[in-house]
Coordinates of C-alpha atoms and ligand atoms in Angstrom, one line a residue:
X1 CA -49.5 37.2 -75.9
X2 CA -48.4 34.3 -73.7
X3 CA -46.0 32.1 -75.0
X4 CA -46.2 28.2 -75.2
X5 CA -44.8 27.4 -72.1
X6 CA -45.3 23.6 -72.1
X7 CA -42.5 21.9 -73.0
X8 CA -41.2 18.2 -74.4
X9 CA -38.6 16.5 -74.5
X10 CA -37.0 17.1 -78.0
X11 CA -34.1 14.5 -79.6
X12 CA -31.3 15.8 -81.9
X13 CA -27.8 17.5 -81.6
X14 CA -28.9 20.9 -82.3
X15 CA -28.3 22.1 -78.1
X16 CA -24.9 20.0 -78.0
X17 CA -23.7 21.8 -81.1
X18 CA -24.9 25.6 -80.1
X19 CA -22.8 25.2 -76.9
X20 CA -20.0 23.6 -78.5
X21 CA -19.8 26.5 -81.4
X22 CA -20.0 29.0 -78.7
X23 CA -17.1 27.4 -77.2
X24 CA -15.1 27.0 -80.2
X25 CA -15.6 30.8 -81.3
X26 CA -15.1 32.0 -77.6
X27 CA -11.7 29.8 -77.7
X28 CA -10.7 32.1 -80.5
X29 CA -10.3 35.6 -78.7
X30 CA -8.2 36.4 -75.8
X31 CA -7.9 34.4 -72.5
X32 CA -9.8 37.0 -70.9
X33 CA -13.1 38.9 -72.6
X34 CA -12.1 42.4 -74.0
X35 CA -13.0 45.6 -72.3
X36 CA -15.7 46.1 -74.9
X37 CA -17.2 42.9 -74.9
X38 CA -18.0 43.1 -71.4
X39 CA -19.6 46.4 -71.5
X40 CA -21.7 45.2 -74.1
X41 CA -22.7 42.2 -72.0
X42 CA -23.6 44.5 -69.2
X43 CA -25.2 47.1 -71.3
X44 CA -27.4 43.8 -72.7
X45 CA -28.8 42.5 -68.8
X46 CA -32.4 43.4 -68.6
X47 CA -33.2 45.9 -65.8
X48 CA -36.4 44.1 -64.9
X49 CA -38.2 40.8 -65.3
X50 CA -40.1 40.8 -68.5
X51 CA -43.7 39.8 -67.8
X52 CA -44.3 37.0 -70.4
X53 CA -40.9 36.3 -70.9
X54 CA -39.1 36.8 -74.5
X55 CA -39.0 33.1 -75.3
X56 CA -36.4 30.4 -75.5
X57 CA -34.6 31.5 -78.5
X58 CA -34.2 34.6 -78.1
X59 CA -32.9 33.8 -74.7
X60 CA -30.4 31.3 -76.3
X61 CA -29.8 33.9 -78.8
X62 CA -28.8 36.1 -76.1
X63 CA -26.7 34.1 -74.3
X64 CA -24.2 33.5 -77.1
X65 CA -24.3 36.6 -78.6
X66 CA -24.3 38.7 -75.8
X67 CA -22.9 36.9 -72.7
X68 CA -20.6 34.4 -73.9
X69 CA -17.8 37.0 -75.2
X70 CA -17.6 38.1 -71.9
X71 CA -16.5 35.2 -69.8
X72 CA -13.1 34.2 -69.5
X73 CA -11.6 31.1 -71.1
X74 CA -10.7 29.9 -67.6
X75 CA -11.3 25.9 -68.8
X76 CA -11.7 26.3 -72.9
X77 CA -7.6 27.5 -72.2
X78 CA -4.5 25.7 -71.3
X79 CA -3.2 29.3 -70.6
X80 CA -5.1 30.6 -68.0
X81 CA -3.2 30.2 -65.0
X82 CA -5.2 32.2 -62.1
X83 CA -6.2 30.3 -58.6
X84 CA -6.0 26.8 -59.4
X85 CA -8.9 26.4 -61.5
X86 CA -8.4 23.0 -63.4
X87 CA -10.2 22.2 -66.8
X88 CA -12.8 20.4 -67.4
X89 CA -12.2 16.5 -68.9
X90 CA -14.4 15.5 -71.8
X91 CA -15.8 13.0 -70.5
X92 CA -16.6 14.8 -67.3
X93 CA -18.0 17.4 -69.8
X94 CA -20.2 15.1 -71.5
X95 CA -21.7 13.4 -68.0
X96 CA -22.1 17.3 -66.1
X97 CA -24.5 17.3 -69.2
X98 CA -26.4 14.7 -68.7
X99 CA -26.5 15.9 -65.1
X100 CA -28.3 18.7 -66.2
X101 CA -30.6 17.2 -68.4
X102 CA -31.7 14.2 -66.3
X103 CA -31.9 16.1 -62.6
X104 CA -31.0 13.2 -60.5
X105 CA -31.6 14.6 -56.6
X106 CA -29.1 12.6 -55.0
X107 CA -30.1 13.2 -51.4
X108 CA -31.8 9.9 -50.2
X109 CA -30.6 6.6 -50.7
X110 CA -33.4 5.0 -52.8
X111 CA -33.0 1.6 -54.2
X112 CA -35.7 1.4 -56.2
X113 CA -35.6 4.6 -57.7
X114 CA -32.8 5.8 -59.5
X115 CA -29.1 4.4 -59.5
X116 CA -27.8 8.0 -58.8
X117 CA -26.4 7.0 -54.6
X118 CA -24.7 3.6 -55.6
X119 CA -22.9 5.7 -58.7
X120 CA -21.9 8.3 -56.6
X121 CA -20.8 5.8 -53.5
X122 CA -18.9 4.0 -56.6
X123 CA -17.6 7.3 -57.8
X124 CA -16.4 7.9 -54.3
X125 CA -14.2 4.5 -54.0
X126 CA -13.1 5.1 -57.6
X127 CA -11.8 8.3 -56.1
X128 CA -10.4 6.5 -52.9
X129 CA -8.5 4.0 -55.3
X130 CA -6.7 7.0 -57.5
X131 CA -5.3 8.3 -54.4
X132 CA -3.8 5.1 -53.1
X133 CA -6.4 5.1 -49.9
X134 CA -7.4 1.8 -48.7
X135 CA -11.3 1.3 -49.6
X136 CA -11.6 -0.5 -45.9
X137 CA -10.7 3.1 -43.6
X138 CA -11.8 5.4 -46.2
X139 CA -14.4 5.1 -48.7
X140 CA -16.7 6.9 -46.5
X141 CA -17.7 10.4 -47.2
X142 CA -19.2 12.5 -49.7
X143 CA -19.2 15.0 -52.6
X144 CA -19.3 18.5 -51.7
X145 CA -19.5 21.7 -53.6
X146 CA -16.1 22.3 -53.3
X147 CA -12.8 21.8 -50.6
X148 CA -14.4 24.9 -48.7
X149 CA -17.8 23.1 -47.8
X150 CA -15.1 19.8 -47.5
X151 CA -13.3 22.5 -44.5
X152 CA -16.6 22.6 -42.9
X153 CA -17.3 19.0 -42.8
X154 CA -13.7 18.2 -41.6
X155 CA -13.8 21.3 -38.8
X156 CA -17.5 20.1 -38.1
X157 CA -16.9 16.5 -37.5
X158 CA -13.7 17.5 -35.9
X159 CA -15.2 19.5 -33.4
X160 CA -18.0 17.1 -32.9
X161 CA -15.6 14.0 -31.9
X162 CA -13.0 16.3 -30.1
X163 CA -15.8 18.2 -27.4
X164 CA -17.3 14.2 -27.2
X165 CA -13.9 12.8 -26.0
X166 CA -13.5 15.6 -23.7
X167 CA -16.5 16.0 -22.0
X168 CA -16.5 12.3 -21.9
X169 CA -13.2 12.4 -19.9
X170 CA -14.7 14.6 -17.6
X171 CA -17.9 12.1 -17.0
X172 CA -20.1 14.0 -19.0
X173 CA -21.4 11.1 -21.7
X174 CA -23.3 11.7 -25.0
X175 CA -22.0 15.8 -25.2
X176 CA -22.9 15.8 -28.8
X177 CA -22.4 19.5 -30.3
X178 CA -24.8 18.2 -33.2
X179 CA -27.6 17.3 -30.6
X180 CA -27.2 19.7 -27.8
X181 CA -25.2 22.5 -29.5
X182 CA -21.7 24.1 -29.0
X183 CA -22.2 26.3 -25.6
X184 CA -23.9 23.3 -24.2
X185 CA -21.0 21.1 -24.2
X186 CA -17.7 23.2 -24.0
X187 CA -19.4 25.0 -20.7
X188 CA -20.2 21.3 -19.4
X189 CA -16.9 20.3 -20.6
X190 CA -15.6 23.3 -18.5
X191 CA -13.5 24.5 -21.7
X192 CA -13.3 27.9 -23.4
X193 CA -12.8 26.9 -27.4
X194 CA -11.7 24.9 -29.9
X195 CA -8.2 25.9 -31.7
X196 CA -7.4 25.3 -35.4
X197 CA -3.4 24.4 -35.7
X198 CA -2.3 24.8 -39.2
X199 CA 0.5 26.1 -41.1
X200 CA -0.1 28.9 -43.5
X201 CA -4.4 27.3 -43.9
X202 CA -6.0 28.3 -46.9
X203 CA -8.6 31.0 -46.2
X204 CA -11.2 28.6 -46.4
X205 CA -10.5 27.3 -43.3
X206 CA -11.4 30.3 -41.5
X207 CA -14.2 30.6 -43.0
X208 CA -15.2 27.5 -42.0
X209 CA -13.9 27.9 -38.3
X210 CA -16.1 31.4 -38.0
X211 CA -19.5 29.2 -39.3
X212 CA -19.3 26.7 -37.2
X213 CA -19.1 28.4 -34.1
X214 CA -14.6 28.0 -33.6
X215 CA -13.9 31.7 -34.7
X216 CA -11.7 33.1 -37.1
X217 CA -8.9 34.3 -34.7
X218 CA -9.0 30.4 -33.6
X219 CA -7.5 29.4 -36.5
X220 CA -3.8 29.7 -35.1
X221 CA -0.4 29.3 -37.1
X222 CA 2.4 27.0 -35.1
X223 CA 5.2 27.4 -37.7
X224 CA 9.1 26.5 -37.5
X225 CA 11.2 29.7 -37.5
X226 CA 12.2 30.4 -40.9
X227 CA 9.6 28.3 -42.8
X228 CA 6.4 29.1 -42.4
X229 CA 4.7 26.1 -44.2
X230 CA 6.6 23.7 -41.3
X231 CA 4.8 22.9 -37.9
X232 CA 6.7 24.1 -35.2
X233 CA 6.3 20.4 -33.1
X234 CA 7.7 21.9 -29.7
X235 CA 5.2 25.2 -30.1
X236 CA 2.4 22.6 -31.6
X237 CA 3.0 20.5 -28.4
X238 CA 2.4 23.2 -26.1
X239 CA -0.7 24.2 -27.9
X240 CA -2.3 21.3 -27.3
X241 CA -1.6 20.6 -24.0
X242 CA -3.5 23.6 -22.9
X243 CA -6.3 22.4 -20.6
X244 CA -9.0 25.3 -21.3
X245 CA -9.1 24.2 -25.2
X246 CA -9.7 21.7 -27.5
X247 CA -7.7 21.3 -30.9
X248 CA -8.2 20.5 -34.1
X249 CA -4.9 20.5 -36.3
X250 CA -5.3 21.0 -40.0
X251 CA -2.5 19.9 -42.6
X252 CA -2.1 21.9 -45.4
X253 CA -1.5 19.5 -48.2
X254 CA -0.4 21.8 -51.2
X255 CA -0.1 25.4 -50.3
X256 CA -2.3 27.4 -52.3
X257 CA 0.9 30.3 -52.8
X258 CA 3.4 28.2 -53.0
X259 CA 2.1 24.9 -54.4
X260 CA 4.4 23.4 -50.9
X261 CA 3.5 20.8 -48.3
X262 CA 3.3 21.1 -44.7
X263 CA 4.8 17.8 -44.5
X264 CA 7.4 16.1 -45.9
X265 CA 7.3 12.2 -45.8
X266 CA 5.3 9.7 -43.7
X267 CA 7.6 10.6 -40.0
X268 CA 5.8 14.0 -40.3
X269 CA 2.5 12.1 -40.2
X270 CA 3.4 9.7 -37.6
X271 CA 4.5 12.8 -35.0
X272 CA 1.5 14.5 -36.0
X273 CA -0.7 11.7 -35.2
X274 CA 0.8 10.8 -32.1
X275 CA 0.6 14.6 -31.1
X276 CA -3.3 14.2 -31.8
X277 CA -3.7 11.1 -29.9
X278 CA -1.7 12.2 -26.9
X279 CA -4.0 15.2 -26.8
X280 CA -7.6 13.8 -27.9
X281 CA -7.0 16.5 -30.7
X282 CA -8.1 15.7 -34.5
X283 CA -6.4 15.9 -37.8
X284 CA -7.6 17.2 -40.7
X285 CA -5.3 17.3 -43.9
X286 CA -6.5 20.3 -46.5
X287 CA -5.4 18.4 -49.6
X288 CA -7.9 20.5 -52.5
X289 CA -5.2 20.2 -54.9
X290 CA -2.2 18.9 -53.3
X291 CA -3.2 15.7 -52.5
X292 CA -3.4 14.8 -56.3
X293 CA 0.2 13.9 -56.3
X294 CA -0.6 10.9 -54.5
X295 CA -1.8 9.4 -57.6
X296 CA 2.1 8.7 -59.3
X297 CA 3.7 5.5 -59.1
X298 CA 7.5 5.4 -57.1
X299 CA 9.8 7.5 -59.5
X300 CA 12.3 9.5 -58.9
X301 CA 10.9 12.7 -61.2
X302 CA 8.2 13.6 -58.2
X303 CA 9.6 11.7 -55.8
X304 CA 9.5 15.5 -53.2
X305 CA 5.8 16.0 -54.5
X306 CA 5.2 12.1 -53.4
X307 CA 6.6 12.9 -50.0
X308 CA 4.5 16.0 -49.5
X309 CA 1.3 13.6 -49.4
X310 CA 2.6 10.6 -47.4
X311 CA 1.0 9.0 -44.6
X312 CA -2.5 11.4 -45.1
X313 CA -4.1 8.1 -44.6
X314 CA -3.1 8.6 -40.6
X315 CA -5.7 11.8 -40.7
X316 CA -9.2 11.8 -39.3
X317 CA -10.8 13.3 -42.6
X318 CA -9.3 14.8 -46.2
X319 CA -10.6 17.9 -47.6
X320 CA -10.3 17.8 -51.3
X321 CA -11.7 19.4 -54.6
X322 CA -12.8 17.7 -57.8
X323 CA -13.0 20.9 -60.2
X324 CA -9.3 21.4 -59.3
X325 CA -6.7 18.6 -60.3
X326 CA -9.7 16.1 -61.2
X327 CA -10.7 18.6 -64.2
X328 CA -14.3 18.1 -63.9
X329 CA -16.7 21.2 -64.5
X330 CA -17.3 23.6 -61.3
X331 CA -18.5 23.0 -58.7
X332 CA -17.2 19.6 -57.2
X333 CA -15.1 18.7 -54.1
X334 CA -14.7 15.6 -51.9
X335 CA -14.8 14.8 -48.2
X336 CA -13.5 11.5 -46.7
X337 CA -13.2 10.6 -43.1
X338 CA -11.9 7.3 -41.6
X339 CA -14.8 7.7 -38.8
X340 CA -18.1 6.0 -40.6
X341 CA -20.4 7.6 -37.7
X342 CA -19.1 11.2 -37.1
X343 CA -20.5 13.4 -40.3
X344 CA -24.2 11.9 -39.0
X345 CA -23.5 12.8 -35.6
X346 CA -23.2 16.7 -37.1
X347 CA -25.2 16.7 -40.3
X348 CA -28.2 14.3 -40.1
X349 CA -31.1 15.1 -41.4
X350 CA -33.4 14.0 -38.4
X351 CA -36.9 13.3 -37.7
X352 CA -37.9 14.0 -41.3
X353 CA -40.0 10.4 -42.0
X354 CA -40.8 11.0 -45.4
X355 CA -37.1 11.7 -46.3
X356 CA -36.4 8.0 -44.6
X357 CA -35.3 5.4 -46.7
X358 CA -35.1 1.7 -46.2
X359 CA -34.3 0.4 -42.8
X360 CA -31.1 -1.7 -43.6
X361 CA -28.6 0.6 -45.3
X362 CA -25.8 -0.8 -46.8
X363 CA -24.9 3.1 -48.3
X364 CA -25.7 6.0 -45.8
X365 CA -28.0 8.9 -47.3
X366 CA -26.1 11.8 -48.7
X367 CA -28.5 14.1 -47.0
X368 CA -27.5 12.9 -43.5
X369 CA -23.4 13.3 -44.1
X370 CA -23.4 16.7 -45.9
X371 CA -24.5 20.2 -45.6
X372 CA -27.2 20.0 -48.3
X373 CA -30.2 17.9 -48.5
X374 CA -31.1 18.6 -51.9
X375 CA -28.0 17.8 -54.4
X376 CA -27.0 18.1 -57.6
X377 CA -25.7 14.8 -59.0
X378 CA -22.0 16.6 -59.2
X379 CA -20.2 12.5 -58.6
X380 CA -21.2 11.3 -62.2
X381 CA -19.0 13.3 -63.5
X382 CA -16.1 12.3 -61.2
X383 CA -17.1 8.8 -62.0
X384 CA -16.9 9.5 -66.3
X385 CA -14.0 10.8 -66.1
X386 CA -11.8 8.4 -63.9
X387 CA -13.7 5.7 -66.0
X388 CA -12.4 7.2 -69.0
X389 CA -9.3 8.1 -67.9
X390 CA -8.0 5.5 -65.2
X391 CA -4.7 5.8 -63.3
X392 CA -2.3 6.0 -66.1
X393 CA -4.5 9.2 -67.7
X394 CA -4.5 11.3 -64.9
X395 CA -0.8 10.3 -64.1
X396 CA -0.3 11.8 -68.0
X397 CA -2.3 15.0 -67.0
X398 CA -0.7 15.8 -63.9
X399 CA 2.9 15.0 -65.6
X400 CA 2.4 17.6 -68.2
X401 CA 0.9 20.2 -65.5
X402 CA 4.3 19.6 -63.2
X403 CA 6.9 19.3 -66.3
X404 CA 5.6 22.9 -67.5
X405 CA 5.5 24.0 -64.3
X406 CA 9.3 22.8 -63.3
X407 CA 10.2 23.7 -67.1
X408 CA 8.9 27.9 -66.3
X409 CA 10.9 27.7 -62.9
X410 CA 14.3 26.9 -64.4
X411 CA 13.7 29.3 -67.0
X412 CA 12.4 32.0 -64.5
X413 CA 15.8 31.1 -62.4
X414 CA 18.2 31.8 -65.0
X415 CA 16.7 35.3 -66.0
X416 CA 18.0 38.6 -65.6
X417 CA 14.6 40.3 -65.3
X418 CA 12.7 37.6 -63.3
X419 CA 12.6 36.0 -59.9
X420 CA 11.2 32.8 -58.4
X421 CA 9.9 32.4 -54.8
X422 CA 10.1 31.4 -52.2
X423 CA 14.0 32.5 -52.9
X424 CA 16.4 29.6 -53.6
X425 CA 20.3 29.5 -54.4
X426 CA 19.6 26.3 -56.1
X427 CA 18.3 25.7 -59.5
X428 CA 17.8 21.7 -59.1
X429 CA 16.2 22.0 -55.8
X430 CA 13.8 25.0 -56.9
X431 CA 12.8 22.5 -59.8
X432 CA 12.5 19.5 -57.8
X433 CA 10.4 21.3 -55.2
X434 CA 7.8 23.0 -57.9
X435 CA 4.2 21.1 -58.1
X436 CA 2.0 23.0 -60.3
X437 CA 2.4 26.2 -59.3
X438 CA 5.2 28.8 -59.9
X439 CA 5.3 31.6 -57.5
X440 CA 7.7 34.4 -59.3
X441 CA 8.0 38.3 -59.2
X442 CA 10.3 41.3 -61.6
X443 CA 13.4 42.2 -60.1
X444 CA 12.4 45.4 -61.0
X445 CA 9.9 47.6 -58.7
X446 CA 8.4 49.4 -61.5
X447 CA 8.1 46.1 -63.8
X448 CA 6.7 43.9 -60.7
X449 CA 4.5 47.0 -59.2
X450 CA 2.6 46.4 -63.0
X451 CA 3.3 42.7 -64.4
X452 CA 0.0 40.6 -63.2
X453 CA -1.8 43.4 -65.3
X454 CA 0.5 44.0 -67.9
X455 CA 0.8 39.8 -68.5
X456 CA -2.8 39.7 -68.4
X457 CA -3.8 42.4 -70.3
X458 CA -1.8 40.7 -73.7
X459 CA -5.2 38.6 -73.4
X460 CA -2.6 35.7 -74.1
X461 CA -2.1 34.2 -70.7
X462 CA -3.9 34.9 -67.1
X463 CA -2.2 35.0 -63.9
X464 CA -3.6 35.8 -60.7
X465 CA -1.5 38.6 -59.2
X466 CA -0.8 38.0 -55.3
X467 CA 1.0 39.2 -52.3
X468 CA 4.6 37.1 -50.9
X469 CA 6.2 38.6 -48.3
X470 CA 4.7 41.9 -48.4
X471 CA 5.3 42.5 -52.0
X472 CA 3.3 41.9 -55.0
X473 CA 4.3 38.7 -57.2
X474 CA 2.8 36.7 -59.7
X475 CA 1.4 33.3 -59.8
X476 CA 1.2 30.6 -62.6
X477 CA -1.2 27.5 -61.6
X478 CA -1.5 25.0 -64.2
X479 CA -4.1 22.9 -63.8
X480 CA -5.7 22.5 -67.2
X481 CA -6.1 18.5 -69.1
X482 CA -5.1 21.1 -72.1
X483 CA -1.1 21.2 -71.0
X484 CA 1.0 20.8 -73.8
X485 CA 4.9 20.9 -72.7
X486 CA 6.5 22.7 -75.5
X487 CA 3.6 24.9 -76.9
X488 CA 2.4 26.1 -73.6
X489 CA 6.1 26.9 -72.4
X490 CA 6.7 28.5 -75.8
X491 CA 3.8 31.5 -75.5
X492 CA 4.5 31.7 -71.6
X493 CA 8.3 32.7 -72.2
X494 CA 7.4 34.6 -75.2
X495 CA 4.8 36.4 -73.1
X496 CA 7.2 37.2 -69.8
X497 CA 10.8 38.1 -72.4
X498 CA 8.4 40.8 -74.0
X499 CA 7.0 42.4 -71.1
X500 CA 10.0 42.8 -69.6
X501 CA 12.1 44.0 -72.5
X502 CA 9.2 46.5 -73.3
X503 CA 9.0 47.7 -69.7
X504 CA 12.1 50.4 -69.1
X505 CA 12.8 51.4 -65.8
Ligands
PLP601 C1 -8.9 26.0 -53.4 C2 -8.6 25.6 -52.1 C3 -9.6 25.5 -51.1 C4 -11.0 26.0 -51.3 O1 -11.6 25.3 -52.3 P1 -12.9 25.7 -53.1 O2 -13.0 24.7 -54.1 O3 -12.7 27.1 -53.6 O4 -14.0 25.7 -52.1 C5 -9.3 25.1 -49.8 N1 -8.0 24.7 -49.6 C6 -7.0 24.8 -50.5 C7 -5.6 24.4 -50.1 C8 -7.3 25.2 -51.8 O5 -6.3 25.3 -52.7

């Protein structure tokens, strides 16, 4: 028999309440599904389409039954500390659902028919205001899927302005990669590539580098002898003065290891910038979650955070992610650049008439700045939740997240089983210099060869287990609205002092 497949639009709470009981009972178990609930979550997938489908609530049925004890608590948590994954604000909650249920495609600026561009192009200098940018250089950009696809735009737009100015020097005008291609331009520009210059990048931005067209091995560390987060000016100087490339140098604003900054205070800036403009080279900063700190007032508590996003607004374009620090639901990141004209030079839409909207445009078309034309309306979220929360509640958030964080540090410091990286011989400095992350590892081989799995495995706490200097350590990012000071730093000590005193040697 074929189902009734026509559907209406039905009022009442029942859907808000199945998802939020789900949530509540999943909250309840470990930070992490069990072993057995996710074989019987795999053991439940059908192995084939069904051919009239077995209805909507049996699927719903399904779903929370069968699938739901098998994903992590990675937002429903405060203590799952893996990547930097951020939870998800209610309010943000509450508009990613009416996302969902109202299917706004935000992909052509449309006056007359929805409201969806002018919230997210609010959204956007809402965003440009909590990071202390002025609204007259940068509230231009867009809402990406996440800081990866905000890479892309950055490298994109980057290489699109840097091949322009030199093939322009050379007498060669209009050399627009976006209209006549990569090879095009850099073999009438006479050059042989385009260089990344960062300090310890996030993978991302190879990724980007390799799509459009730069190359993974083109993506080129400069670091300062004995810190490898620091540019290397002298070494960074030389780089760009070669006459056979062109350069794009990428900041990396928060260090996804580490939790560090490339830079340290607005001088760092201003020689970076100057360095560009000798060269004709473009700067990017990498900021996904690092340049949240920019959102504190002066005081002394995160006045070395502060410093590690100063003068950003001397970059040509921000990378930065919105399910990260901003604790709205995946998947959400930002892209801003202080040149209005560049990300249409790369990623217009063009000579697609019926996709046009009216000829004077006070906000640009979201399809002609960003890789997608079709979009999910991912900036109504952003916008509910800096609504709701304004300066002063994010300020809270990110307080709680670094406190913990600088709180697990000193204790890590002073114990006998634990240590915390990058090495330190002082205690006030190592706390000073923590953001949200603490990077840490077992004195012990044995302990450290096992402790991501064994911390994990008390289904208590997650941390993502990583690599530092050639040897495994451990990695606690908190980035959840959750954080509670005292609780939190209560099950993660209780957590670390039992592994280790369990563990012989
Ligand atoms: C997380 C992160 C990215 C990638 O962000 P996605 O949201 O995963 O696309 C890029 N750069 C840095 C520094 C990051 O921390």
């Amino acid at each position: 028999m074929v189902g009734n497949h026509e559907y209406t639009i039905q009022g009442g709470k029942s859907l808000e309440s199945l998802i939020r009981n789900a949530a509540v009972s999943r909250h309840k178990s470990g930070v992490l599904p069990s072993e057995n609930d996710l074989e019987h979550a795999r053991a439940a997938l059908p192995n084939a389409l069904s051919t009239d489908g077995v209805g909507y609530d049996q699927t719903i049925k399904h779903i929370i039954d069968d699938l739901v004890p098998a994903f992590n608590n990675s937002s429903l948590s405060s203590n799952y500390y893996g990547f930097v994954t951020g939870g998800v604000a209610p309010a943000a909650l509450f508009a990613d659902n009416i996302v969902s249920t109202f299917d706004q495609n935000v992909q052509v600026h449309l006056k007359e028919h929805s409201i969806a561009t002018d919230i997210e192009y609010n959204a956007l200098g809402l965003l440009v205001d909590l990071l202390r940018l002025d609204r007259q250089s940068w509230h231009n950009g867009t809402f990406t899927t996440g800081a990866t696809a905000s890479n892309i735009l950055g490298l994109g737009c980057g290489r699109e302005f840097v091949l322009r100015a030199a093939a322009e020097k050379k007498g060669i005008l209009v050399a627009s990669v976006g209209e006549y291609g990569l090879f095009e331009v850099m073999q009438a520009a006479g050059l042989s590539g385009v260089q990344v210059l960062s300090t310890l990048p996030h993978s991302s931005l190879a990724k980007a580098a390799a799509a459009l067209g730069i190359g993974r091995v083109n993506v080129k560390n400069v670091p300062l002898e004995g810190d490898s987060l620091q540019f290397d000016m002298r070494q960074l100087d030389t780089e760009l003065a070669r006459s056979d490339k062109v350069s794009i140098v990428s900041v990396s604003c928060g260090e996804v290891n580490t939790g560090r900054f490339a830079t340290n205070g607005i001088e760092d800036m201003q020689q970076l910038r100057r360095l560009c403009d000798m060269y004709g080279a473009w700067l990017h900063v990498d900021g996904a979650f690092g340049i949240q700190c920019r959102i504190f007032d002066d005081s002394a508590e995160f006045a070395s955070l502060k410093a590690g996003c100063e003068g950003i607004e001397l970059a040509d374009s921000i990378a930065g992610d919105g399910h990260k620090m901003l604790n709205v639901p995946y998947d959400c990141g930002f892209f801003l650049c202080r040149h209005g004209k560049e990300a249409s030079n790369v990623f217009q839409n063009a000579n697609a008439a019926y996709l046009a909207s009216g000829a004077t445009q006070d906000i640009q078309s979201p399809l002609n700045i960003g890789i997608e034309n079709s979009r999910r309306f991912r900036a109504l979220p952003v916008y509910a939740s800096l609504l709701s929360l304004g300066r002063t509640g994010y300020q809270d958030m990110l307080q709680r997240q670094i406190r913990l964080a600088r709180k697990i540090a000193g204790w890590l410091f002073d114990h006998t089983e634990y240590t915390v990286l990058p090495e330190t011989s002082s205690k006030d400095e190592l706390v000073e210099q923590t953001y949200m992350i603490v990077l840490f590892c077992a004195k012990r081989k044995n302990l450290n060869r096992e402790l991501s799995s064994k911390i994990n495995a008390t289904l208590r706490m997650f941390v993502s287990g990583t690599a530092w200097q050639g040897k495994p350590a451990c990695r606690i990012a908190i980035a959840s609205c959750m954080v509670n000071v005292e609780r939190d730093f209560g099950l993660v000590t209780d957590v670390l002092d039992k592994i280790s005193a369990e563990t012989v040697s």
